[in-house]
Amino acid sequence: MQRSLKLFLQRFLQRFLAIAATGLIVALGGSPGATRAQQRLGSNNVPLTFGMTVDQASQALGVPLTYVRGRPGSGLFLALSNVKGSILSNRSDGLYLQFGRGHLIAWKGDWGTIRP
């Protein structure tokens, strides 16, 4: 009887500690780090919307736009935001922006290209 009670208490304590540790990790996990990252980078409250000018779109994305082709006022631009990380996660995915009559009419992401 003594041995089974000891085994029961040991298993109960292990489960309790595992649940408590999991709860603590979930409670303290991602929120503070994400908040600190947003404070360091500043907040981007301007979403990309149809009708923006080239300058407004560049400012909303936080990167300069590179001219690709097209007539003045109706061109195709490329925004490259380089997300720095480790050697294995360094990515610079392009976002193509189509402007017509000086205003944003379409965009498309290029998530398949890894550029140095």
PDB file of C-alpha atoms in Angstrom:
ATOM      1  CA  MET A   1       0.000   0.000   0.000  1.00  0.00           C
ATOM      2  CA  GLN A   2       2.812   2.378   0.873  1.00  0.00           C
ATOM      3  CA  ARG A   3       4.523   1.797  -2.494  1.00  0.00           C
ATOM      4  CA  SER A   4       1.382   2.432  -4.576  1.00  0.00           C
ATOM      5  CA  LEU A   5       0.655   5.662  -2.687  1.00  0.00           C
ATOM      6  CA  LYS A   6       4.220   6.848  -3.283  1.00  0.00           C
ATOM      7  CA  LEU A   7       3.951   6.013  -7.001  1.00  0.00           C
ATOM      8  CA  PHE A   8       0.582   7.805  -7.240  1.00  0.00           C
ATOM      9  CA  LEU A   9       1.959  10.956  -5.590  1.00  0.00           C
ATOM     10  CA  GLN A  10       5.049  10.915  -7.799  1.00  0.00           C
ATOM     11  CA  ARG A  11       2.989  10.694 -10.998  1.00  0.00           C
ATOM     12  CA  PHE A  12       0.568  13.339  -9.729  1.00  0.00           C
ATOM     13  CA  LEU A  13       3.435  15.712  -8.958  1.00  0.00           C
ATOM     14  CA  GLN A  14       5.020  15.137 -12.394  1.00  0.00           C
ATOM     15  CA  ARG A  15       1.748  15.854 -14.184  1.00  0.00           C
ATOM     16  CA  PHE A  16       1.069  18.902 -12.037  1.00  0.00           C
ATOM     17  CA  LEU A  17       4.511  20.355 -12.735  1.00  0.00           C
ATOM     18  CA  ALA A  18       4.182  19.667 -16.459  1.00  0.00           C
ATOM     19  CA  ILE A  19       0.797  21.419 -16.614  1.00  0.00           C
ATOM     20  CA  ALA A  20       2.046  24.345 -14.510  1.00  0.00           C
ATOM     21  CA  ALA A  21       5.150  24.779 -16.696  1.00  0.00           C
ATOM     22  CA  THR A  22       3.051  24.648 -19.876  1.00  0.00           C
ATOM     23  CA  GLY A  23       0.643  27.235 -18.490  1.00  0.00           C
ATOM     24  CA  LEU A  24       3.497  29.507 -17.507  1.00  0.00           C
ATOM     25  CA  ILE A  25       5.088  29.245 -20.948  1.00  0.00           C
ATOM     26  CA  VAL A  26       1.781  30.020 -22.667  1.00  0.00           C
ATOM     27  CA  ALA A  27       1.034  32.921 -20.330  1.00  0.00           C
ATOM     28  CA  LEU A  28       4.450  34.547 -20.665  1.00  0.00           C
ATOM     29  CA  GLY A  29       5.385  33.298 -24.127  1.00  0.00           C
ATOM     30  CA  GLY A  30       4.973  35.516 -27.175  1.00  0.00           C
ATOM     31  CA  SER A  31       3.246  38.701 -26.123  1.00  0.00           C
ATOM     32  CA  PRO A  32       6.045  40.667 -24.433  1.00  0.00           C
ATOM     33  CA  GLY A  33       8.547  39.934 -27.204  1.00  0.00           C
ATOM     34  CA  ALA A  34       6.123  40.951 -29.933  1.00  0.00           C
ATOM     35  CA  THR A  35       5.241  44.142 -28.084  1.00  0.00           C
ATOM     36  CA  ARG A  36       8.902  45.060 -27.666  1.00  0.00           C
ATOM     37  CA  ALA A  37       9.568  44.394 -31.361  1.00  0.00           C
ATOM     38  CA  GLN A  38       6.694  46.675 -32.377  1.00  0.00           C
ATOM     39  CA  GLN A  39       7.956  49.408 -30.073  1.00  0.00           C
ATOM     40  CA  ARG A  40      11.455  49.202 -31.561  1.00  0.00           C
ATOM     41  CA  LEU A  41      10.273  49.225 -35.167  1.00  0.00           C
ATOM     42  CA  GLY A  42       7.447  51.682 -34.712  1.00  0.00           C
ATOM     43  CA  SER A  43       3.910  50.984 -35.799  1.00  0.00           C
ATOM     44  CA  ASN A  44       2.801  50.866 -39.405  1.00  0.00           C
ATOM     45  CA  ASN A  45      -0.787  52.052 -39.155  1.00  0.00           C
ATOM     46  CA  VAL A  46      -1.165  52.817 -42.865  1.00  0.00           C
ATOM     47  CA  PRO A  47      -2.345  49.773 -44.825  1.00  0.00           C
ATOM     48  CA  LEU A  48      -1.731  49.309 -48.519  1.00  0.00           C
ATOM     49  CA  THR A  49      -4.934  50.381 -50.286  1.00  0.00           C
ATOM     50  CA  PHE A  50      -6.130  50.863 -53.831  1.00  0.00           C
ATOM     51  CA  GLY A  51      -5.823  54.424 -55.105  1.00  0.00           C
ATOM     52  CA  MET A  52      -2.528  55.241 -53.369  1.00  0.00           C
ATOM     53  CA  THR A  53       0.147  57.155 -55.235  1.00  0.00           C
ATOM     54  CA  VAL A  54       3.672  55.768 -55.685  1.00  0.00           C
ATOM     55  CA  ASP A  55       4.970  57.860 -52.778  1.00  0.00           C
ATOM     56  CA  GLN A  56       2.117  56.843 -50.472  1.00  0.00           C
ATOM     57  CA  ALA A  57       2.613  53.143 -51.267  1.00  0.00           C
ATOM     58  CA  SER A  58       6.347  53.415 -50.672  1.00  0.00           C
ATOM     59  CA  GLN A  59       5.752  55.108 -47.344  1.00  0.00           C
ATOM     60  CA  ALA A  60       3.107  52.534 -46.305  1.00  0.00           C
ATOM     61  CA  LEU A  61       5.448  49.639 -47.103  1.00  0.00           C
ATOM     62  CA  GLY A  62       8.486  51.324 -45.600  1.00  0.00           C
ATOM     63  CA  VAL A  63      10.737  50.495 -48.565  1.00  0.00           C
ATOM     64  CA  PRO A  64      11.632  52.325 -51.793  1.00  0.00           C
ATOM     65  CA  LEU A  65       9.847  51.211 -54.951  1.00  0.00           C
ATOM     66  CA  THR A  66      11.915  50.154 -57.958  1.00  0.00           C
ATOM     67  CA  TYR A  67      10.574  50.938 -61.425  1.00  0.00           C
ATOM     68  CA  VAL A  68      10.201  47.786 -63.573  1.00  0.00           C
ATOM     69  CA  ARG A  69       8.355  48.837 -66.748  1.00  0.00           C
ATOM     70  CA  GLY A  70       5.446  50.831 -68.155  1.00  0.00           C
ATOM     71  CA  ARG A  71       4.514  54.349 -69.142  1.00  0.00           C
ATOM     72  CA  PRO A  72       4.839  57.254 -66.741  1.00  0.00           C
ATOM     73  CA  GLY A  73       1.869  57.176 -64.385  1.00  0.00           C
ATOM     74  CA  SER A  74       0.912  53.636 -65.387  1.00  0.00           C
ATOM     75  CA  GLY A  75       3.948  51.611 -64.440  1.00  0.00           C
ATOM     76  CA  LEU A  76       4.884  48.434 -62.666  1.00  0.00           C
ATOM     77  CA  PHE A  77       7.020  48.839 -59.535  1.00  0.00           C
ATOM     78  CA  LEU A  78       8.757  46.365 -57.258  1.00  0.00           C
ATOM     79  CA  ALA A  79       9.070  46.640 -53.486  1.00  0.00           C
ATOM     80  CA  LEU A  80      11.777  44.477 -51.908  1.00  0.00           C
ATOM     81  CA  SER A  81      11.633  44.222 -48.148  1.00  0.00           C
ATOM     82  CA  ASN A  82      14.673  42.353 -46.933  1.00  0.00           C
ATOM     83  CA  VAL A  83      13.899  40.384 -43.793  1.00  0.00           C
ATOM     84  CA  LYS A  84      17.279  39.813 -42.182  1.00  0.00           C
ATOM     85  CA  GLY A  85      17.755  36.734 -40.088  1.00  0.00           C
ATOM     86  CA  SER A  86      20.213  33.936 -39.861  1.00  0.00           C
ATOM     87  CA  ILE A  87      21.968  32.622 -42.949  1.00  0.00           C
ATOM     88  CA  LEU A  88      19.170  30.112 -43.505  1.00  0.00           C
ATOM     89  CA  SER A  89      16.294  32.584 -43.166  1.00  0.00           C
ATOM     90  CA  ASN A  90      17.551  35.632 -45.089  1.00  0.00           C
ATOM     91  CA  ARG A  91      14.743  36.431 -47.541  1.00  0.00           C
ATOM     92  CA  SER A  92      13.840  39.330 -49.752  1.00  0.00           C
ATOM     93  CA  ASP A  93      10.449  38.624 -51.270  1.00  0.00           C
ATOM     94  CA  GLY A  94       9.196  41.008 -53.887  1.00  0.00           C
ATOM     95  CA  LEU A  95       5.849  42.736 -54.005  1.00  0.00           C
ATOM     96  CA  TYR A  96       4.856  43.941 -57.470  1.00  0.00           C
ATOM     97  CA  LEU A  97       2.679  47.055 -57.557  1.00  0.00           C
ATOM     98  CA  GLN A  98       0.745  48.091 -60.669  1.00  0.00           C
ATOM     99  CA  PHE A  99      -0.161  51.764 -61.000  1.00  0.00           C
ATOM    100  CA  GLY A 100      -2.664  53.196 -63.481  1.00  0.00           C
ATOM    101  CA  ARG A 101      -3.091  56.954 -63.988  1.00  0.00           C
ATOM    102  CA  GLY A 102      -0.793  57.507 -61.018  1.00  0.00           C
ATOM    103  CA  HIS A 103      -2.776  55.384 -58.558  1.00  0.00           C
ATOM    104  CA  LEU A 104      -2.368  51.847 -57.221  1.00  0.00           C
ATOM    105  CA  ILE A 105      -4.679  49.443 -59.043  1.00  0.00           C
ATOM    106  CA  ALA A 106      -3.157  46.015 -58.232  1.00  0.00           C
ATOM    107  CA  TRP A 107      -0.403  44.184 -56.372  1.00  0.00           C
ATOM    108  CA  LYS A 108       0.975  40.668 -56.324  1.00  0.00           C
ATOM    109  CA  GLY A 109       3.540  39.024 -54.064  1.00  0.00           C
ATOM    110  CA  ASP A 110       6.503  36.990 -55.287  1.00  0.00           C
ATOM    111  CA  TRP A 111       7.165  34.619 -52.395  1.00  0.00           C
ATOM    112  CA  GLY A 112       9.119  32.032 -54.359  1.00  0.00           C
ATOM    113  CA  THR A 113      12.332  33.955 -54.919  1.00  0.00           C
ATOM    114  CA  ILE A 114      15.270  34.090 -52.552  1.00  0.00           C
ATOM    115  CA  ARG A 115      17.669  36.865 -53.483  1.00  0.00           C
ATOM    116  CA  PRO A 116      21.028  37.658 -51.864  1.00  0.00           C
TER     117      PRO A 116
END
